[in-house]
mmCIF file of C-alpha atoms in Angstrom:
data_model
loop_
_atom_site.group_PDB
_atom_site.id
_atom_site.type_symbol
_atom_site.label_atom_id
_atom_site.label_comp_id
_atom_site.label_asym_id
_atom_site.label_seq_id
_atom_site.Cartn_x
_atom_site.Cartn_y
_atom_site.Cartn_z
ATOM 1 C CA UNK A 1 83.585 11.279 16.510
ATOM 2 C CA UNK A 2 87.413 12.138 15.394
ATOM 3 C CA UNK A 3 90.346 11.210 17.031
ATOM 4 C CA UNK A 4 93.077 13.653 17.633
ATOM 5 C CA UNK A 5 96.932 12.997 18.182
ATOM 6 C CA UNK A 6 99.494 15.196 18.397
ATOM 7 C CA UNK A 7 101.690 15.456 15.187
ATOM 8 C CA UNK A 8 104.905 15.041 16.513
ATOM 9 C CA UNK A 9 106.695 14.302 19.815
ATOM 10 C CA UNK A 10 110.432 13.942 20.633
ATOM 11 C CA UNK A 11 112.213 12.512 23.598
ATOM 12 C CA UNK A 12 115.690 11.426 24.444
ATOM 13 C CA UNK A 13 116.837 7.708 24.567
ATOM 14 C CA UNK A 14 116.202 6.075 28.163
ATOM 15 C CA UNK A 15 113.291 8.613 28.784
ATOM 16 C CA UNK A 16 109.547 8.221 28.716
ATOM 17 C CA UNK A 17 107.202 9.836 26.321
ATOM 18 C CA UNK A 18 103.352 9.789 26.215
ATOM 19 C CA UNK A 19 101.282 10.170 23.133
ATOM 20 C CA UNK A 20 97.737 11.304 23.827
ATOM 21 C CA UNK A 21 94.621 10.399 21.976
ATOM 22 C CA UNK A 22 91.365 12.407 22.652
ATOM 23 C CA UNK A 23 87.918 11.685 21.513
ATOM 24 C CA UNK A 24 85.894 14.719 20.010
ATOM 25 C CA UNK A 25 82.480 13.143 21.347
ATOM 26 C CA UNK A 26 80.922 10.210 23.215
ATOM 27 C CA UNK A 27 82.893 8.706 25.753
ATOM 28 C CA UNK A 28 86.559 7.244 25.210
ATOM 29 C CA UNK A 29 85.477 4.515 27.619
ATOM 30 C CA UNK A 30 82.531 3.193 25.375
ATOM 31 C CA UNK A 31 84.819 1.398 22.960
ATOM 32 C CA UNK A 32 88.248 -0.091 22.792
ATOM 33 C CA UNK A 33 91.198 2.307 21.690
ATOM 34 C CA UNK A 34 94.095 0.339 20.033
ATOM 35 C CA UNK A 35 97.304 1.789 19.248
ATOM 36 C CA UNK A 36 99.695 1.183 16.066
ATOM 37 C CA UNK A 37 103.287 1.644 15.669
ATOM 38 C CA UNK A 38 104.228 2.087 11.758
ATOM 39 C CA UNK A 39 108.181 2.317 11.142
ATOM 40 C CA UNK A 40 109.205 3.733 7.998
ATOM 41 C CA UNK A 41 108.425 2.076 4.643
ATOM 42 C CA UNK A 42 106.832 -1.178 7.233
ATOM 43 C CA UNK A 43 103.265 -2.285 7.477
ATOM 44 C CA UNK A 44 101.359 -0.892 11.065
ATOM 45 C CA UNK A 45 101.825 -3.210 13.989
ATOM 46 C CA UNK A 46 99.704 -3.533 16.992
ATOM 47 C CA UNK A 47 101.190 -2.523 20.378
ATOM 48 C CA UNK A 48 98.123 -2.039 22.254
ATOM 49 C CA UNK A 49 94.917 -3.474 22.218
ATOM 50 C CA UNK A 50 91.604 -3.446 24.615
ATOM 51 C CA UNK A 51 92.982 0.022 25.597
ATOM 52 C CA UNK A 52 96.135 -1.512 27.822
ATOM 53 C CA UNK A 53 96.343 -4.750 26.660
ATOM 54 C CA UNK A 54 100.220 -5.937 24.698
ATOM 55 C CA UNK A 55 99.932 -8.499 22.273
ATOM 56 C CA UNK A 56 102.209 -11.372 22.356
ATOM 57 C CA UNK A 57 105.930 -10.061 21.545
ATOM 58 C CA UNK A 58 105.223 -6.464 22.482
ATOM 59 C CA UNK A 59 107.803 -5.417 25.492
ATOM 60 C CA UNK A 60 106.207 -4.058 28.494
ATOM 61 C CA UNK A 61 107.906 -0.812 27.717
ATOM 62 C CA UNK A 62 104.853 -0.388 26.104
ATOM 63 C CA UNK A 63 101.776 0.865 28.054
ATOM 64 C CA UNK A 64 98.194 2.189 27.632
ATOM 65 C CA UNK A 65 95.282 4.057 29.596
ATOM 66 C CA UNK A 66 92.399 5.572 28.933
ATOM 67 C CA UNK A 67 91.413 8.812 31.020
ATOM 68 C CA UNK A 68 87.576 9.823 31.231
ATOM 69 C CA UNK A 69 88.450 13.182 32.543
ATOM 70 C CA UNK A 70 90.055 14.314 29.570
ATOM 71 C CA UNK A 71 88.131 11.727 27.282
ATOM 72 C CA UNK A 72 91.429 10.837 25.598
ATOM 73 C CA UNK A 73 93.682 7.509 25.414
ATOM 74 C CA UNK A 74 97.300 7.372 26.259
ATOM 75 C CA UNK A 75 100.054 5.361 24.966
ATOM 76 C CA UNK A 76 103.440 5.526 27.305
ATOM 77 C CA UNK A 77 106.662 4.070 26.144
ATOM 78 C CA UNK A 78 109.295 3.831 28.978
ATOM 79 C CA UNK A 79 113.392 3.239 28.372
ATOM 80 C CA UNK A 80 112.833 5.020 25.101
ATOM 81 C CA UNK A 81 115.069 3.158 22.178
ATOM 82 C CA UNK A 82 116.124 4.577 19.009
ATOM 83 C CA UNK A 83 114.042 1.781 17.293
ATOM 84 C CA UNK A 84 110.560 3.055 18.979
ATOM 85 C CA UNK A 85 111.229 6.088 16.602
ATOM 86 C CA UNK A 86 108.193 5.775 14.094
ATOM 87 C CA UNK A 87 104.518 6.905 13.829
ATOM 88 C CA UNK A 88 102.153 5.697 16.277
ATOM 89 C CA UNK A 89 98.398 5.459 15.046
ATOM 90 C CA UNK A 90 95.397 5.363 17.742
ATOM 91 C CA UNK A 91 92.316 3.755 16.733
ATOM 92 C CA UNK A 92 88.660 3.128 17.924
ATOM 93 C CA UNK A 93 85.154 2.141 17.358
ATOM 94 C CA UNK A 94 82.055 4.133 16.094
ATOM 95 C CA UNK A 95 79.650 1.216 15.985
ATOM 96 C CA UNK A 96 80.823 -0.631 12.909
ATOM 97 C CA UNK A 97 83.135 1.994 11.564
ATOM 98 C CA UNK A 98 86.827 1.787 12.570
ATOM 99 C CA UNK A 99 88.260 5.356 13.012
ATOM 100 C CA UNK A 100 92.148 6.153 13.206
ATOM 101 C CA UNK A 101 93.751 9.037 14.933
ATOM 102 C CA UNK A 102 95.833 11.401 12.602
ATOM 103 C CA UNK A 103 99.025 9.714 13.819
ATOM 104 C CA UNK A 104 102.122 10.455 16.138
ATOM 105 C CA UNK A 105 105.377 10.948 14.602
ATOM 106 C CA UNK A 106 108.094 9.966 17.550
ATOM 107 C CA UNK A 107 111.486 11.322 17.218
ATOM 108 C CA UNK A 108 113.966 9.504 19.725
ATOM 109 C CA UNK A 109 116.963 12.272 19.696
ATOM 110 C CA UNK B 1 102.657 -18.841 10.192
ATOM 111 C CA UNK B 2 99.727 -17.008 8.521
ATOM 112 C CA UNK B 3 100.906 -14.279 6.029
ATOM 113 C CA UNK B 4 98.560 -11.602 3.900
ATOM 114 C CA UNK B 5 99.428 -10.430 0.437
ATOM 115 C CA UNK B 6 97.766 -8.279 -1.686
ATOM 116 C CA UNK B 7 97.587 -8.031 -5.419
ATOM 117 C CA UNK B 8 95.871 -6.041 -8.127
ATOM 118 C CA UNK B 9 96.750 -3.117 -10.708
ATOM 119 C CA UNK B 10 99.496 -0.789 -9.851
ATOM 120 C CA UNK B 11 97.712 1.816 -12.102
ATOM 121 C CA UNK B 12 93.945 2.710 -12.297
ATOM 122 C CA UNK B 13 92.495 5.415 -14.892
ATOM 123 C CA UNK B 14 89.799 8.092 -13.428
ATOM 124 C CA UNK B 15 86.554 6.962 -13.393
ATOM 125 C CA UNK B 16 87.417 3.174 -13.252
ATOM 126 C CA UNK B 17 86.890 1.085 -10.441
ATOM 127 C CA UNK B 18 89.883 -0.348 -8.571
ATOM 128 C CA UNK B 19 90.139 -3.774 -7.651
ATOM 129 C CA UNK B 20 92.632 -5.842 -5.503
ATOM 130 C CA UNK B 21 92.566 -9.112 -4.171
ATOM 131 C CA UNK B 22 94.057 -10.368 -0.828
ATOM 132 C CA UNK B 23 94.978 -13.604 -0.449
ATOM 133 C CA UNK B 24 96.141 -15.735 3.049
ATOM 134 C CA UNK B 25 98.660 -17.986 3.298
ATOM 135 C CA UNK B 26 99.406 -20.423 6.295
ATOM 136 C CA UNK B 27 95.983 -20.617 6.999
ATOM 137 C CA UNK B 28 92.091 -20.718 6.737
ATOM 138 C CA UNK B 29 90.504 -17.464 6.312
ATOM 139 C CA UNK B 30 87.285 -19.184 7.754
ATOM 140 C CA UNK B 31 88.580 -20.368 11.048
ATOM 141 C CA UNK B 32 88.925 -18.505 14.025
ATOM 142 C CA UNK B 33 87.507 -15.274 15.516
ATOM 143 C CA UNK B 34 88.332 -13.121 12.887
ATOM 144 C CA UNK B 35 86.862 -10.446 10.048
ATOM 145 C CA UNK B 36 89.018 -9.083 7.246
ATOM 146 C CA UNK B 37 89.352 -5.689 6.413
ATOM 147 C CA UNK B 38 90.787 -3.082 3.559
ATOM 148 C CA UNK B 39 93.010 0.131 4.987
ATOM 149 C CA UNK B 40 94.352 2.656 2.832
ATOM 150 C CA UNK B 41 96.950 4.900 3.335
ATOM 151 C CA UNK B 42 98.080 8.184 0.728
ATOM 152 C CA UNK B 43 101.500 8.559 0.620
ATOM 153 C CA UNK B 44 102.516 10.805 3.654
ATOM 154 C CA UNK B 45 99.139 10.367 5.776
ATOM 155 C CA UNK B 46 97.800 8.606 7.987
ATOM 156 C CA UNK B 47 95.475 5.615 8.033
ATOM 157 C CA UNK B 48 92.221 4.813 6.844
ATOM 158 C CA UNK B 49 89.660 2.207 7.423
ATOM 159 C CA UNK B 50 87.680 1.044 3.839
ATOM 160 C CA UNK B 51 85.795 -2.037 5.229
ATOM 161 C CA UNK B 52 85.589 -5.363 6.575
ATOM 162 C CA UNK B 53 84.244 -9.175 5.453
ATOM 163 C CA UNK B 54 83.739 -11.858 7.714
ATOM 164 C CA UNK B 55 83.925 -15.397 6.126
ATOM 165 C CA UNK B 56 80.267 -16.119 6.190
ATOM 166 C CA UNK B 57 79.944 -13.157 4.036
ATOM 167 C CA UNK B 58 78.661 -10.285 6.279
ATOM 168 C CA UNK B 59 80.264 -6.436 5.495
ATOM 169 C CA UNK B 60 80.742 -3.165 7.040
ATOM 170 C CA UNK B 61 82.201 -0.051 5.170
ATOM 171 C CA UNK B 62 83.669 3.126 6.104
ATOM 172 C CA UNK B 63 80.438 5.436 5.396
ATOM 173 C CA UNK B 64 82.733 7.921 3.704
ATOM 174 C CA UNK B 65 83.231 5.365 1.103
ATOM 175 C CA UNK B 66 80.069 2.866 1.600
ATOM 176 C CA UNK B 67 78.591 3.938 -1.710
ATOM 177 C CA UNK B 68 81.463 3.523 -3.850
ATOM 178 C CA UNK B 69 83.257 0.411 -2.337
ATOM 179 C CA UNK B 70 82.216 -3.800 -1.940
ATOM 180 C CA UNK B 71 84.089 -6.174 -0.475
ATOM 181 C CA UNK B 72 83.819 -9.852 -1.373
ATOM 182 C CA UNK B 73 85.080 -13.160 0.067
ATOM 183 C CA UNK B 74 85.842 -16.479 -1.478
ATOM 184 C CA UNK B 75 86.708 -18.786 1.038
ATOM 185 C CA UNK B 76 87.636 -21.423 -1.984
ATOM 186 C CA UNK B 77 90.273 -19.446 -2.634
ATOM 187 C CA UNK B 78 91.315 -17.957 1.048
ATOM 188 C CA UNK B 79 91.063 -14.415 -0.523
ATOM 189 C CA UNK B 80 89.089 -11.681 0.004
ATOM 190 C CA UNK B 81 88.779 -8.888 -2.079
ATOM 191 C CA UNK B 82 88.198 -5.051 -2.651
ATOM 192 C CA UNK B 83 86.326 -3.150 -5.158
ATOM 193 C CA UNK B 84 85.956 0.846 -5.694
ATOM 194 C CA UNK B 85 84.354 2.575 -8.233
ATOM 195 C CA UNK B 86 84.496 5.899 -9.484
ATOM 196 C CA UNK B 87 87.933 6.170 -8.476
ATOM 197 C CA UNK B 88 89.799 9.707 -8.721
ATOM 198 C CA UNK B 89 93.196 11.281 -7.368
ATOM 199 C CA UNK B 90 91.965 11.039 -4.006
ATOM 200 C CA UNK B 91 91.652 7.185 -3.965
ATOM 201 C CA UNK B 92 95.526 7.357 -4.652
ATOM 202 C CA UNK B 93 97.174 5.570 -1.701
ATOM 203 C CA UNK B 94 98.872 2.285 -0.510
ATOM 204 C CA UNK B 95 96.242 -0.394 0.112
ATOM 205 C CA UNK B 96 96.692 -3.015 3.533
ATOM 206 C CA UNK B 97 94.662 -6.096 3.901
ATOM 207 C CA UNK B 98 94.695 -6.884 7.547
ATOM 208 C CA UNK B 99 93.044 -9.232 9.787
ATOM 209 C CA UNK B 100 91.036 -8.583 13.074
ATOM 210 C CA UNK B 101 90.466 -10.393 16.118
ATOM 211 C CA UNK B 102 87.141 -9.853 17.041
ATOM 212 C CA UNK B 103 87.935 -12.008 20.335
ATOM 213 C CA UNK B 104 90.167 -9.486 21.431
ATOM 214 C CA UNK B 105 88.410 -5.907 21.003
ATOM 215 C CA UNK B 106 88.849 -6.244 17.149
ATOM 216 C CA UNK B 107 92.346 -4.990 16.922
ATOM 217 C CA UNK B 108 94.398 -5.426 13.574
ATOM 218 C CA UNK B 109 96.481 -8.272 14.558
ATOM 219 C CA UNK B 110 98.132 -8.986 10.822
ATOM 220 C CA UNK B 111 98.619 -6.790 8.259
ATOM 221 C CA UNK B 112 100.096 -7.128 4.743
ATOM 222 C CA UNK B 113 102.829 -5.259 3.041
ATOM 223 C CA UNK B 114 100.664 -3.069 0.741
ATOM 224 C CA UNK B 115 99.927 -2.680 -2.687
ATOM 225 C CA UNK B 116 100.303 1.134 -4.154
ATOM 226 C CA UNK B 117 97.271 2.021 -6.203
ATOM 227 C CA UNK B 118 97.740 5.141 -8.120
ATOM 228 C CA UNK B 119 94.997 6.534 -10.134
ATOM 229 C CA UNK B 120 95.938 8.516 -12.850
ATOM 230 C CA UNK B 121 95.168 8.708 -16.838
#
């Protein structure tokens, strides 16, 4: 299967944005979804794991969910800050294979 | 605090073998609920998982690269390594090593800074 993300999204500071990650086949609920943030010229960092859990140090402005009706996962960032401007990648599993979505560029303007 | 550092040649000729090593500093590669992966990212593009290894030596590879990839571990040196043979320009990328916590859904909780490998004659 593949994970499809929008190429880009944009929103204003203080607003809320949601990034989707749609699984092409099989149930989105059948394997965990993680989300990674990658700022320019930096290594990725996890912001959500196991669908909706936040690693230590990640602010609660970041939340994750899965929706079986649309077979997709989503990352929601509330109270947007300029520092949230980055590429975001979803990632899941096909057996032992780790699959990444194509990434979404978030612009905060 | 564990840190990961990739090392290896930055330039590889087409058809040759790309070899990289990841060293874990500040903690043992053998301890904890972890496995160790290689992930790459061509310039301006997305992330691609290459494969993983457990400290015990068990491996899994991406189906698209499986025929060309070998990942090995040397626990005595706190290192794991990547070999990718028969490289082409399409293998030019920033190569990351990363640690995954299999006790927490297998998410990558630690990444190296990445090392750029260019395939060119």
